[in-house]
PDB file of C-alpha atoms in Angstrom:
ATOM      1  CA  MET Z  29      -8.022  -1.870  23.827  1.00 43.00           C
ATOM      2  CA  LEU Z  30      -8.679  -3.121  20.334  1.00 47.00           C
ATOM      3  CA  LEU Z  31     -10.433  -6.310  21.421  1.00 50.00           C
ATOM      4  CA  ASN Z  32     -12.945  -4.757  23.783  1.00 52.00           C
ATOM      5  CA  GLY Z  33     -14.067  -2.069  21.322  1.00 48.00           C
ATOM      6  CA  ALA Z  34     -12.981   0.854  23.482  1.00 49.00           C
ATOM      7  CA  ASP Z  35     -11.292   2.494  20.508  1.00 50.00           C
ATOM      8  CA  ALA Z  36     -14.202   1.910  18.126  1.00 47.00           C
ATOM      9  CA  VAL Z  37     -15.568   5.009  16.458  1.00 49.00           C
ATOM     10  CA  ILE Z  38     -19.345   4.984  16.536  1.00 48.00           C
ATOM     11  CA  ASP Z  39     -20.201   8.335  14.996  1.00 48.00           C
ATOM     12  CA  GLU Z  40     -19.054   9.142  11.447  1.00 49.00           C
ATOM     13  CA  GLU Z  41     -18.426  12.765  12.420  1.00 49.00           C
ATOM     14  CA  ALA Z  42     -15.998  11.613  15.100  1.00 47.00           C
ATOM     15  CA  ALA Z  43     -14.078   9.592  12.504  1.00 52.00           C
ATOM     16  CA  VAL Z  44     -13.094  12.725  10.610  1.00 54.00           C
ATOM     17  CA  VAL Z  45      -9.702  13.827  11.822  1.00 56.00           C
ATOM     18  CA  PRO Z  46      -9.272  17.595  11.621  1.00 56.00           C
ATOM     19  CA  ALA Z  47      -6.477  18.785   9.374  1.00 54.00           C
ATOM     20  CA  GLU Z  48      -3.422  19.807  11.314  1.00 57.00           C
ATOM     21  CA  PRO Z  49      -1.235  22.596  10.087  1.00 70.00           C
ATOM     22  CA  GLY Z  50       1.876  21.183   8.546  1.00 78.00           C
ATOM     23  CA  GLY Z  51       0.895  20.434   4.963  1.00 89.00           C
ATOM     24  CA  PHE Z  52       2.482  17.313   3.535  1.00 90.00           C
ATOM     25  CA  ARG Z  53       3.393  15.733   6.879  1.00 89.00           C
ATOM     26  CA  SER Z  54      -0.180  15.761   8.185  1.00 89.00           C
ATOM     27  CA  TRP Z  55      -1.520  14.590   4.804  1.00 90.00           C
ATOM     28  CA  ARG Z  56       0.979  11.696   4.736  1.00 90.00           C
ATOM     29  CA  ARG Z  57       0.043  10.547   8.254  1.00 90.00           C
ATOM     30  CA  ARG Z  58      -3.576  10.038   7.226  1.00 92.00           C
ATOM     31  CA  ARG Z  59      -2.643   7.543   4.473  1.00 94.00           C
ATOM     32  CA  PRO Z  60      -0.690   4.277   4.046  1.00 95.00           C
ATOM     33  CA  PHE Z  61       2.003   6.368   2.374  1.00 96.00           C
ATOM     34  CA  ILE Z  62       5.148   4.262   2.860  1.00 96.00           C
ATOM     35  CA  GLY Z  63       3.372   1.027   1.887  1.00 96.00           C
ATOM     36  CA  GLY Z  64       1.879   2.614  -1.237  1.00 97.00           C
ATOM     37  CA  VAL Z  65       5.240   4.032  -2.267  1.00 97.00           C
ATOM     38  CA  LEU Z  66       6.905   0.642  -1.824  1.00 97.00           C
ATOM     39  CA  VAL Z  67       4.234  -1.094  -3.919  1.00 97.00           C
ATOM     40  CA  ALA Z  68       4.596   1.522  -6.669  1.00 97.00           C
ATOM     41  CA  LEU Z  69       8.395   1.382  -6.506  1.00 97.00           C
ATOM     42  CA  GLY Z  70       8.305  -2.412  -6.809  1.00 95.00           C
ATOM     43  CA  GLY Z  71       6.093  -2.049  -9.892  1.00 94.00           C
ATOM     44  CA  VAL Z  72       8.503   0.432 -11.477  1.00 94.00           C
ATOM     45  CA  GLU Z  73      11.451  -1.874 -10.774  1.00 93.00           C
ATOM     46  CA  MET Z  74       9.596  -4.827 -12.284  1.00 90.00           C
ATOM     47  CA  PHE Z  75       8.737  -2.800 -15.368  1.00 89.00           C
ATOM     48  CA  PHE Z  76      12.337  -1.897 -16.045  1.00 86.00           C
ATOM     49  CA  SER Z  77      13.593  -5.409 -15.293  1.00 84.00           C
ATOM     50  CA  GLY Z  78      11.110  -6.790 -17.819  1.00 73.00           C
ATOM     51  CA  GLN Z  79      12.380  -4.458 -20.548  1.00 69.00           C
ATOM     52  CA  LEU Z  80      16.012  -5.558 -20.300  1.00 68.00           C
ATOM     53  CA  ASP Z  81      18.184  -6.574 -23.208  1.00 66.00           C
ATOM     54  CA  ILE Z  82      21.191  -8.611 -22.148  1.00 68.00           C
ATOM     55  CA  GLY Z  83      23.546  -8.647 -25.101  1.00 71.00           C
ATOM     56  CA  HIS Z  84      21.552 -10.051 -27.993  1.00 70.00           C
ATOM     57  CA  LEU Z  85      19.126 -11.864 -25.668  1.00 62.00           C
ATOM     58  CA  HIS Z  86      15.731 -10.203 -25.354  1.00 59.00           C
ATOM     59  CA  VAL Z  87      14.118 -11.078 -22.027  1.00 57.00           C
ATOM     60  CA  GLN Z  88      10.426 -10.736 -22.960  1.00 55.00           C
ATOM     61  CA  MET Z  89       8.490 -12.209 -25.884  1.00 55.00           C
ATOM     62  CA  GLY Z  90       4.894 -13.093 -26.713  1.00 61.00           C
ATOM     63  CA  ILE Z  91       2.273 -13.403 -23.990  1.00 67.00           C
ATOM     64  CA  GLU Z  92       4.989 -13.202 -21.333  1.00 61.00           C
ATOM     65  CA  GLY Z  93       5.780  -9.749 -22.670  1.00 71.00           C
ATOM     66  CA  MET Z  94       2.216  -8.684 -22.005  1.00 83.00           C
ATOM     67  CA  GLN Z  95       2.450  -9.982 -18.423  1.00 85.00           C
ATOM     68  CA  ALA Z  96       5.735  -8.135 -17.998  1.00 84.00           C
ATOM     69  CA  THR Z  97       3.879  -4.922 -18.829  1.00 88.00           C
ATOM     70  CA  ILE Z  98       0.489  -5.447 -17.164  1.00 92.00           C
ATOM     71  CA  ILE Z  99       1.710  -6.674 -13.757  1.00 93.00           C
ATOM     72  CA  PRO Z 100       4.075  -3.749 -13.070  1.00 94.00           C
ATOM     73  CA  VAL Z 101       1.510  -1.216 -14.279  1.00 95.00           C
ATOM     74  CA  LEU Z 102      -1.103  -2.847 -12.037  1.00 97.00           C
ATOM     75  CA  LEU Z 103       1.255  -2.659  -9.032  1.00 96.00           C
ATOM     76  CA  LEU Z 104       1.996   0.993  -9.772  1.00 97.00           C
ATOM     77  CA  LEU Z 105      -1.733   1.709  -9.983  1.00 97.00           C
ATOM     78  CA  LEU Z 106      -2.457  -0.176  -6.736  1.00 97.00           C
ATOM     79  CA  GLY Z 107       0.267   1.769  -4.918  1.00 97.00           C
ATOM     80  CA  ILE Z 108      -1.136   5.093  -6.121  1.00 97.00           C
ATOM     81  CA  LEU Z 109      -4.712   4.085  -5.282  1.00 97.00           C
ATOM     82  CA  ALA Z 110      -3.712   2.980  -1.778  1.00 96.00           C
ATOM     83  CA  ILE Z 111      -2.295   6.444  -1.183  1.00 96.00           C
ATOM     84  CA  ALA Z 112      -5.137   8.305  -2.893  1.00 96.00           C
ATOM     85  CA  MET Z 113      -8.036   6.361  -1.328  1.00 95.00           C
ATOM     86  CA  PRO Z 114      -6.976   5.151   2.135  1.00 94.00           C
ATOM     87  CA  THR Z 115     -10.472   3.915   3.032  1.00 94.00           C
ATOM     88  CA  HIS Z 116      -9.978   0.934   0.690  1.00 95.00           C
ATOM     89  CA  HIS Z 117      -6.452   0.143   1.848  1.00 95.00           C
ATOM     90  CA  ILE Z 118      -7.162  -3.493   2.763  1.00 96.00           C
ATOM     91  CA  PHE Z 119      -8.551  -4.287  -0.695  1.00 97.00           C
ATOM     92  CA  TYR Z 120      -5.636  -2.630  -2.491  1.00 97.00           C
ATOM     93  CA  GLY Z 121      -3.092  -4.243  -0.181  1.00 96.00           C
ATOM     94  CA  VAL Z 122      -4.453  -7.765  -0.623  1.00 97.00           C
ATOM     95  CA  ILE Z 123      -4.601  -7.402  -4.414  1.00 97.00           C
ATOM     96  CA  ALA Z 124      -1.053  -5.972  -4.415  1.00 97.00           C
ATOM     97  CA  LEU Z 125       0.154  -8.947  -2.353  1.00 97.00           C
ATOM     98  CA  ALA Z 126      -1.443 -11.449  -4.740  1.00 96.00           C
ATOM     99  CA  VAL Z 127      -0.051  -9.706  -7.821  1.00 96.00           C
ATOM    100  CA  ALA Z 128       3.408  -9.376  -6.247  1.00 95.00           C
ATOM    101  CA  ILE Z 129       3.516 -13.092  -5.470  1.00 94.00           C
ATOM    102  CA  TYR Z 130       2.300 -13.944  -8.982  1.00 93.00           C
ATOM    103  CA  SER Z 131       5.047 -11.748 -10.443  1.00 91.00           C
ATOM    104  CA  LEU Z 132       7.532 -14.377  -9.294  1.00 90.00           C
ATOM    105  CA  ILE Z 133       6.479 -16.517 -12.256  1.00 88.00           C
ATOM    106  CA  GLY Z 134       5.054 -13.768 -14.497  1.00 84.00           C
ATOM    107  CA  VAL Z 135       7.826 -11.177 -14.617  1.00 84.00           C
ATOM    108  CA  ASN Z 136      11.449 -12.395 -14.657  1.00 80.00           C
ATOM    109  CA  LEU Z 137      11.385 -13.880 -11.141  1.00 84.00           C
ATOM    110  CA  GLY Z 138       9.483 -10.895  -9.836  1.00 82.00           C
ATOM    111  CA  GLY Z 139      11.895  -8.299 -11.139  1.00 84.00           C
ATOM    112  CA  PHE Z 140      14.856 -10.432 -10.070  1.00 87.00           C
ATOM    113  CA  LEU Z 141      13.250 -10.739  -6.597  1.00 92.00           C
ATOM    114  CA  ILE Z 142      13.836  -7.057  -5.771  1.00 93.00           C
ATOM    115  CA  GLY Z 143      10.528  -5.801  -7.187  1.00 92.00           C
ATOM    116  CA  MET Z 144       8.610  -8.690  -5.679  1.00 94.00           C
ATOM    117  CA  LEU Z 145      10.092  -8.076  -2.234  1.00 95.00           C
ATOM    118  CA  LEU Z 146       9.437  -4.324  -2.416  1.00 96.00           C
ATOM    119  CA  SER Z 147       5.836  -4.879  -3.507  1.00 96.00           C
ATOM    120  CA  THR Z 148       5.233  -7.622  -0.921  1.00 96.00           C
ATOM    121  CA  VAL Z 149       6.543  -5.534   1.975  1.00 97.00           C
ATOM    122  CA  GLY Z 150       4.574  -2.539   0.688  1.00 97.00           C
ATOM    123  CA  GLY Z 151       1.398  -4.612   0.391  1.00 97.00           C
ATOM    124  CA  ILE Z 152       1.825  -5.867   3.946  1.00 97.00           C
ATOM    125  CA  LEU Z 153       2.288  -2.292   5.182  1.00 97.00           C
ATOM    126  CA  VAL Z 154      -0.799  -1.146   3.277  1.00 96.00           C
ATOM    127  CA  VAL Z 155      -2.936  -3.935   4.773  1.00 96.00           C
ATOM    128  CA  ALA Z 156      -1.561  -3.397   8.290  1.00 96.00           C
ATOM    129  CA  TRP Z 157      -2.046   0.381   8.253  1.00 94.00           C
ATOM    130  CA  MET Z 158      -4.286   1.411  11.142  1.00 92.00           C
ATOM    131  CA  GLY Z 159      -5.124   4.980  10.158  1.00 83.00           C
ATOM    132  CA  PRO Z 160      -5.054   8.056  12.319  1.00 81.00           C
ATOM    133  CA  LYS Z 161      -6.361   7.710  15.833  1.00 80.00           C
ATOM    134  CA  ALA Z 162      -9.538   9.719  16.307  1.00 73.00           C
ATOM    135  CA  THR Z 163      -9.150  12.244  19.094  1.00 70.00           C
ATOM    136  CA  SER Z 164     -12.080  12.978  21.349  1.00 63.00           C
ATOM    137  CA  ALA Z 165     -12.217  16.578  22.535  1.00 62.00           C
ATOM    138  CA  ALA Z 166     -14.987  15.839  25.066  1.00 55.00           C
ATOM    139  CA  ALA Z 167     -13.100  13.179  27.049  1.00 54.00           C
ATOM    140  CA  PRO Z 168     -10.425  14.357  29.491  1.00 58.00           C
ATOM    141  CA  ASP Z 169      -7.247  12.344  30.029  1.00 59.00           C
ATOM    142  CA  GLY Z 170      -8.608  10.188  32.869  1.00 56.00           C
ATOM    143  CA  ALA Z 171     -11.977   9.457  31.223  1.00 55.00           C
ATOM    144  CA  ASP Z 172     -10.669   6.459  29.242  1.00 55.00           C
ATOM    145  CA  GLU Z 173     -10.708   4.220  32.309  1.00 57.00           C
ATOM    146  CA  VAL Z 174     -13.870   2.205  32.878  1.00 61.00           C
ATOM    147  CA  THR Z 175     -15.141   2.165  36.460  1.00 58.00           C
ATOM    148  CA  THR Z 176     -17.262  -0.674  37.752  1.00 65.00           C
ATOM    149  CA  SER Z 177     -19.319  -0.567  40.892  1.00 56.00           C
TER     150      SER Z 177
END
C-alpha cells in the first residue's frame, strides 16, 4: 500500500483529520506523543545525573559542565517540540538521536546509559511515527480495490 502510493494524500484539505470527541486521547493520537515524552524524560534524567555529587567528588567541571547542561536541555526541548509540532517530527527525531548518541561522551556516559537509551528509543519512535490515517468520506469500503480491465 505504501509503495504504490495508494495511501498518498494529494489534497491538503484531505490531510486535515477532523477532531474527534474525546479530548486528550484524540489530541495525543495526532502526535508522536510517546516518543516525545521519552526524549524529554531522557533529557531530564541526564540533567539530574550530570548534577550529582558523590561524596566529596563533584561530577561536572569546566566545559564538560556546560555540556552536561546544554545537552539535556536540548533533548527536553526536542521532545516538547516533537509533540507540539508533529509536522517536523523527522527533523526533531534525527536531531534527538544524534544528541542522544553524543551524550554518551558528553554527559556522564549518557546519564549512566539510562538517559541515552530513553532518548534514543524516543527519537526512533518520533522518526518512525506515521501520523493519523486520513479517512475518505467519499470512498465506500470496497472502493479501495483497483480494478483492471
